Coordinates of C-alpha atoms and ligand atoms in Angstrom, one line a residue:
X28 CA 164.3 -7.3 144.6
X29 CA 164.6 -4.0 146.9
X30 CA 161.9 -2.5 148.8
X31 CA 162.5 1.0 150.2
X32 CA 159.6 2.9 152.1
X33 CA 159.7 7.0 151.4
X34 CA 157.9 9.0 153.6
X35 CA 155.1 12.2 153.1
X36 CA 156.6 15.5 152.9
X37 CA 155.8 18.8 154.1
X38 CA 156.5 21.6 152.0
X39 CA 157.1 25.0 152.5
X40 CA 156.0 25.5 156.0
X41 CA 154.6 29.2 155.0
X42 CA 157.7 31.0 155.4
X43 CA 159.8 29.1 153.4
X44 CA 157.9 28.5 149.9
X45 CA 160.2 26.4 147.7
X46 CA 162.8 25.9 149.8
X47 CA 161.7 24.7 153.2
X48 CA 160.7 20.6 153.5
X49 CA 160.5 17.9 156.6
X50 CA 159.7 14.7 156.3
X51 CA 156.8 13.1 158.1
X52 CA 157.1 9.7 159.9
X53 CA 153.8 8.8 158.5
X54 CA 152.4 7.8 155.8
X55 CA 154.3 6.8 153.3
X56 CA 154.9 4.8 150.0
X57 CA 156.6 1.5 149.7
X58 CA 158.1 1.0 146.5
X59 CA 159.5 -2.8 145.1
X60 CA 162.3 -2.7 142.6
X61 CA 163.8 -5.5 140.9
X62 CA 166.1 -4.5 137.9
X63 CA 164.4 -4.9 133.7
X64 CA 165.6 -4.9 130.1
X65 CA 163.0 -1.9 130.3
X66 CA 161.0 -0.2 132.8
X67 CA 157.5 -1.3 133.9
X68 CA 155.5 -0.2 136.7
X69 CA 152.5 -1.1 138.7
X70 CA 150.4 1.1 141.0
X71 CA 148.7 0.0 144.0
X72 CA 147.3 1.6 147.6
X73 CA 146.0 5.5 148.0
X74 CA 144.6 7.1 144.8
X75 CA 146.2 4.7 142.7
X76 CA 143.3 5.0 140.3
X77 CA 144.5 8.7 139.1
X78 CA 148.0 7.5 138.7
X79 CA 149.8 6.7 135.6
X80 CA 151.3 3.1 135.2
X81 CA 153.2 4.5 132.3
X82 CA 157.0 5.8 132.4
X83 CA 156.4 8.7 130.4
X84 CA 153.9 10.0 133.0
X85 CA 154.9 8.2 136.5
X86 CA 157.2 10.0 138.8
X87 CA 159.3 7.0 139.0
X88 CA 159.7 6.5 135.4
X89 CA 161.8 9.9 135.1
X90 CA 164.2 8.9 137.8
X91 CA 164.6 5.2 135.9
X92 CA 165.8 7.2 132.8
X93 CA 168.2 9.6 134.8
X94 CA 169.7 6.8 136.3
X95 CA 170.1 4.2 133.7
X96 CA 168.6 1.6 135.6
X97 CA 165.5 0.5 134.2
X98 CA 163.5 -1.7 136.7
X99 CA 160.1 -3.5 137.6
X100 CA 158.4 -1.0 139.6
X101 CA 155.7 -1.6 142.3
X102 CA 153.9 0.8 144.1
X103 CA 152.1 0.9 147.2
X104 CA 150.6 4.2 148.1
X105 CA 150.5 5.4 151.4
X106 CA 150.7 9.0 150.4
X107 CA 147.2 10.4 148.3
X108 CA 148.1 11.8 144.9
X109 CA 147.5 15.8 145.4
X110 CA 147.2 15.7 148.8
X111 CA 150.1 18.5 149.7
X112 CA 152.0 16.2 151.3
X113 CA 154.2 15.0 148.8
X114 CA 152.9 12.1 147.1
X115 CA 154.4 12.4 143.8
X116 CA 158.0 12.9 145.5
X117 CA 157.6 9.9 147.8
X118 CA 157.5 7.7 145.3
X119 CA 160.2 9.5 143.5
X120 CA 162.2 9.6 146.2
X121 CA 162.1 5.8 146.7
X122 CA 162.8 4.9 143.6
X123 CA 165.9 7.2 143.3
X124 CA 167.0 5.4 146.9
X125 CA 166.3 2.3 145.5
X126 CA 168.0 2.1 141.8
X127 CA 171.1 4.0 143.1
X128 CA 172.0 1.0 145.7
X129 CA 170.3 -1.9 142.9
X130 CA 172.5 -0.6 140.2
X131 CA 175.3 0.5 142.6
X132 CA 175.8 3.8 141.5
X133 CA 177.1 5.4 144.6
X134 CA 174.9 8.4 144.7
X135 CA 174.8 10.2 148.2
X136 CA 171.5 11.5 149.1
X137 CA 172.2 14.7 148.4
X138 CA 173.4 13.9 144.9
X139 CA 170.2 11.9 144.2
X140 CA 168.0 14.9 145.6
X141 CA 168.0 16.7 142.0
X142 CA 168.1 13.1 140.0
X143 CA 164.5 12.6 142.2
X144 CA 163.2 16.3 141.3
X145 CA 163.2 15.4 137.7
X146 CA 160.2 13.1 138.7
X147 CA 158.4 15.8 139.9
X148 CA 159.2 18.3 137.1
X149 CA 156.8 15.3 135.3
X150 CA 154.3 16.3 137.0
X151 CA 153.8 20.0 138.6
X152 CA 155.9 21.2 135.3
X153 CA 159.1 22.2 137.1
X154 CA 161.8 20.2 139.4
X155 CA 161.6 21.6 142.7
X156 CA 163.3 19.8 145.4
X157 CA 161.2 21.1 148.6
X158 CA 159.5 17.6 148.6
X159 CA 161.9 15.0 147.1
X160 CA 164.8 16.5 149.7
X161 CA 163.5 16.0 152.8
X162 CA 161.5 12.6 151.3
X163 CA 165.5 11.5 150.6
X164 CA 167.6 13.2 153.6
X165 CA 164.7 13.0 156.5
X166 CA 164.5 15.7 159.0
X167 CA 164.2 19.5 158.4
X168 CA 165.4 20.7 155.1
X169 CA 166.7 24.1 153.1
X170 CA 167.1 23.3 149.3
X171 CA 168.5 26.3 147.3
X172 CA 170.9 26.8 144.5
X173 CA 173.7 25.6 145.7
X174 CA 172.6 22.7 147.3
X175 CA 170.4 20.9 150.7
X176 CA 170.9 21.2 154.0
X177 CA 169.4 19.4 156.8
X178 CA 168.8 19.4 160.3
X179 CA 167.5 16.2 162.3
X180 CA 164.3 17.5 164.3
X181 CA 161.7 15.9 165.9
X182 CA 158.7 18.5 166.0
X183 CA 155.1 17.2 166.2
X184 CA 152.9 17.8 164.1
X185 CA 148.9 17.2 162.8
X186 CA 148.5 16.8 159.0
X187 CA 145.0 17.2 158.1
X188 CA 144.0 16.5 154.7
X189 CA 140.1 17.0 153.7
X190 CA 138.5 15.5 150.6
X191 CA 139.4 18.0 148.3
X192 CA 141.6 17.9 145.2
X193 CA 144.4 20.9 144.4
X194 CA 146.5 20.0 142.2
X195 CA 150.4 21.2 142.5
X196 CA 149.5 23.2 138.9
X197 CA 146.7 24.8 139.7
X198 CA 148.0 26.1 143.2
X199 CA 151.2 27.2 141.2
X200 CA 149.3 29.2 139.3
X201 CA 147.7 31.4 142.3
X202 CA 150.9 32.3 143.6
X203 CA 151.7 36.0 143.3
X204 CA 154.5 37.2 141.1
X205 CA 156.1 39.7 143.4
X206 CA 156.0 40.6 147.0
X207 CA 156.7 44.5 148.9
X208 CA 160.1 45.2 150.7
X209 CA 158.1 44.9 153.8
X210 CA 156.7 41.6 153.2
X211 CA 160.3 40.1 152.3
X212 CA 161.7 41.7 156.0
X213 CA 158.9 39.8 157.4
X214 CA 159.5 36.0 155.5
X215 CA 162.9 36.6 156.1
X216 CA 162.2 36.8 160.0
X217 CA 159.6 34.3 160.5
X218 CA 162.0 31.6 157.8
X219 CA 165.2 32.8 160.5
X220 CA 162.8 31.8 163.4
X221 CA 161.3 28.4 162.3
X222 CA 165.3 27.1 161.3
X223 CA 165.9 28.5 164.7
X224 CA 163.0 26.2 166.2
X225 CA 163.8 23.5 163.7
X226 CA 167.9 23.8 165.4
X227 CA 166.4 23.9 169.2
X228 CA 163.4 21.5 168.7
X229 CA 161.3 24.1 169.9
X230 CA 157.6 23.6 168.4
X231 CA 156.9 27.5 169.7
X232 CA 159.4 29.2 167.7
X233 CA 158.7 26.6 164.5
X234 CA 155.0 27.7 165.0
X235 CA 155.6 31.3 164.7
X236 CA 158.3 30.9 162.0
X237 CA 155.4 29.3 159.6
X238 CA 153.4 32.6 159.1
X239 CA 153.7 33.7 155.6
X240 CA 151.7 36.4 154.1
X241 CA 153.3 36.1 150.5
X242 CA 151.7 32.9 149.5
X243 CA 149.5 31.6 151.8
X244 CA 146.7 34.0 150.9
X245 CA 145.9 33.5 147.7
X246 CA 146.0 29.6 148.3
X247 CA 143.9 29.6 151.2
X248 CA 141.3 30.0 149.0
X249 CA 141.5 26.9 147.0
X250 CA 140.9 24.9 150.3
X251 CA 137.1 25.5 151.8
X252 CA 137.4 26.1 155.5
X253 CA 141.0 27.0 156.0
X254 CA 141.0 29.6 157.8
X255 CA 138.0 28.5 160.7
X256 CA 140.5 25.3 160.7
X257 CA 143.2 27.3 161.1
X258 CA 141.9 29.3 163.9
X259 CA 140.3 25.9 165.6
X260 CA 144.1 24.4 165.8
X261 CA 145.8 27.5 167.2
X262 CA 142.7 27.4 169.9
X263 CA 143.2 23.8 170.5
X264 CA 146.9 24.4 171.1
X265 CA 148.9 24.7 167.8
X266 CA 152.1 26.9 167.7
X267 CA 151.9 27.8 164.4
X268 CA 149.1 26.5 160.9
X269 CA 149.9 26.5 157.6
X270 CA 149.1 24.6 153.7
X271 CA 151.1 22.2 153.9
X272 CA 152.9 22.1 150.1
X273 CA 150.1 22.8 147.1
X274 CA 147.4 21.8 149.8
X275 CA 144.8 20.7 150.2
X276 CA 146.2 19.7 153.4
X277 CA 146.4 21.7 156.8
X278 CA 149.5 21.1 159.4
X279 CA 149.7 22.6 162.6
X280 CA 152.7 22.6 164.8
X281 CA 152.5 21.9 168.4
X282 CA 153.5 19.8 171.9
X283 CA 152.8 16.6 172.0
X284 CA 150.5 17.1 174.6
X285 CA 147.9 19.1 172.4
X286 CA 148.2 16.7 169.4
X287 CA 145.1 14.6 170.1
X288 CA 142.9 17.7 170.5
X289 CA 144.6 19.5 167.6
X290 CA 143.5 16.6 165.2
X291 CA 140.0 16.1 166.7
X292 CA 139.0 20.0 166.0
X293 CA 140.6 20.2 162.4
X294 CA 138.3 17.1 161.6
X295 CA 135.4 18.6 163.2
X296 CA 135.7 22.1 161.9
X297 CA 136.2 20.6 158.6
X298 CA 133.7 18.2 159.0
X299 CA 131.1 20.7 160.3
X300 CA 131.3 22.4 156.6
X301 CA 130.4 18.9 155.4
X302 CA 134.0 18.0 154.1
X303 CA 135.2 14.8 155.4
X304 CA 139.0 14.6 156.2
X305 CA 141.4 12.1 157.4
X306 CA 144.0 13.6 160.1
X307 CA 147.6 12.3 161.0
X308 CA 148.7 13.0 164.3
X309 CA 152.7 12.4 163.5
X310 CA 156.4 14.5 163.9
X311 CA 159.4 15.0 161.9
X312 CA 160.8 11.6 160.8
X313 CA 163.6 9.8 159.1
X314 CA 164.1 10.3 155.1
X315 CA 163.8 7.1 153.0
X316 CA 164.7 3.7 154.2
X317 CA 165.7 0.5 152.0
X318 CA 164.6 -3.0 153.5
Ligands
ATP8 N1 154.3 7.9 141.6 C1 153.4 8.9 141.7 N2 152.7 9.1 142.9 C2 151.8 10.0 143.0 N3 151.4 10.9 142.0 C3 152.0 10.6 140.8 C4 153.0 9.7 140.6 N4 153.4 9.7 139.3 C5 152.7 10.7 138.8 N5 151.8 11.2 139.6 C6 150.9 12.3 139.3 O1 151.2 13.4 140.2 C7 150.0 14.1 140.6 C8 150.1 14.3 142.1 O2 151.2 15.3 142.2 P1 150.9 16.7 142.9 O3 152.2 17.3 143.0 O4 149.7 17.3 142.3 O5 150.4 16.2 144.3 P2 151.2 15.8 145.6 O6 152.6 15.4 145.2 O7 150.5 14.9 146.5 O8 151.3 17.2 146.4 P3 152.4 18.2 146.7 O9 153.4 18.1 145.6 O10 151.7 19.5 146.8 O11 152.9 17.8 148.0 C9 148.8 13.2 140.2 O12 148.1 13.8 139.2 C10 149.4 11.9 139.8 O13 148.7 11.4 138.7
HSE9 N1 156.9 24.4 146.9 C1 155.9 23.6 146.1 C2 155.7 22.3 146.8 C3 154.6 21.5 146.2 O1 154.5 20.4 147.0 C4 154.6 24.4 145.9 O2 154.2 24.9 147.0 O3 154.1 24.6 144.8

């Protein structure tokens, strides 16, 4: 038996759709492996009612299969399924951690990063790696073609995540198919900055890096109350507000200083529109960890 704990992700941070991750140090998913003839699995914690038991469906079932190392796997979500913050790839993540050092097969964490995405192509359709990258490596993450790289960072942030369901799917499905010259110059500016914060620990520059007017937009308006929550945090303090992944969640950027009243106006301005939210006042943490 082998428990590893994977954290939350953050995906895209607005400039950087598909490409740009962190890791959060809270919450997470703990995930118990002990090796099988075949692969069984057991969900327990956040939103476990919506998520599939079966290896065909689970996240963690894929990864079993890509690895050759069938297992009993239990579950305990910290991270709530289609909540943005990268609950399918937590688990994912874990369990790529976790049957690589049970079955010894000497993956490094970069190698396992694309082993892990073929969890999440399961579910959201395609294997993208903005999640399951930083959920494996920890800290600030850049996942292209030719491979991750990662930066250790330490920014804090406040995850706000109201009760509302958007599923990685649907949120694909509003994305725009192409963007003007003018609109690239600026992503390209604002994705330069935020690695330049992410480099510095600076939460200002990270802030103004995550403005994004390619993607953003049209998702915006799957969550109710975005943008008066948006405004609210970058009154209360925040350096820079975006959806964090497929949403529905809201992160912010800021000092440490302004976290508390960052988190207590994002559940109030949501909260005001009669949507009840839970808020984690957290930073940039540490990929997954085997106990
Ligand atoms: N181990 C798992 N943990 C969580 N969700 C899972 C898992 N395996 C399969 N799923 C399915 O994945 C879906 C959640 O994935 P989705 O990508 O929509 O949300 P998310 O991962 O929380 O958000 P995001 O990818 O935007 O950060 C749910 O429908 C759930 O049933
Ligand atoms: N980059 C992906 C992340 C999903 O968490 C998306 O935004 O669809």
């Amino acid at each position: 038996m082998l428990t590893v704990r994977a954290p939350a992700t953050s995906a895209n941070l607005g400039s950087g759709f598909d490409v740009f991750g962190v890791a959060l140090e809270r919450p997470a998913d703990v995930v118990r492996l002990s090796r099988a003839d075949r692969t069984t699995i057991e969900v327990t914690g956040a939103g476990s009612q919506f998520i599939p038991e079966d290896p065909e469906k689970n996240t963690v079932g894929a990864v079993a299969d890509a690895l050759d190392a069938p297992a009993h796997i239990e579950i305990d979500k910290g991270v709530r399924p289609a909540s943005g913050l990268g609950s399918s790839a937590a688990s994912a993540a874990a369990a790529a951690v976790g049957l690589n050092e049970l079955y010894d097969r000497g993956h490094s964490r970069e190698e396992l990063v694309p082993i892990a995405a073929k969890g999440e192509a399961v579910v959201s359709g395609d294997a993208h790696d903005d999640n399951v990258a930083p959920s494996i490596m920890g800290g600030f993450t850049i996942a292209t073609e030719a491979g991750v790289r990662q930066v250790d960072a330490s920014i804090p942030l406040v995850a706000c995540l109201p009760d509302i369901v958007v599923s990685t799917r649907d949120a694909r499905r509003v994305v725009p198919e192409t963007a003007r010259v003018e609109q690239l110059v600026e992503t390209v500016g604002n994705a330069a900055t935020l690695t330049t914060g992410m480099h510095r620990d600076d939460p200002e520059l990270v802030g103004e890096g995550m403005h994004d007017t390619v993607v953003t937009p049209s998702r915006a308006k799957l969550i109710d109350g975005y943008e008066e929550v948006r405004e609210a945090a970058l009154s209360a303090g925040a350096t820079g507000v975006t959806i964090s992944g497929a949403g529905p969640t809201v992160i912010a950027a800021c000092e440490e200083t302004r976290q508390r009243a960052i988190a207590s106006t994002m559940l109030d301005t949501f909260g005001d529109r009669g949507i009840d939210a839970r808020v984690y006042q957290t930073r940039i943490g540490r990929g997954a960890r085997v106990f």
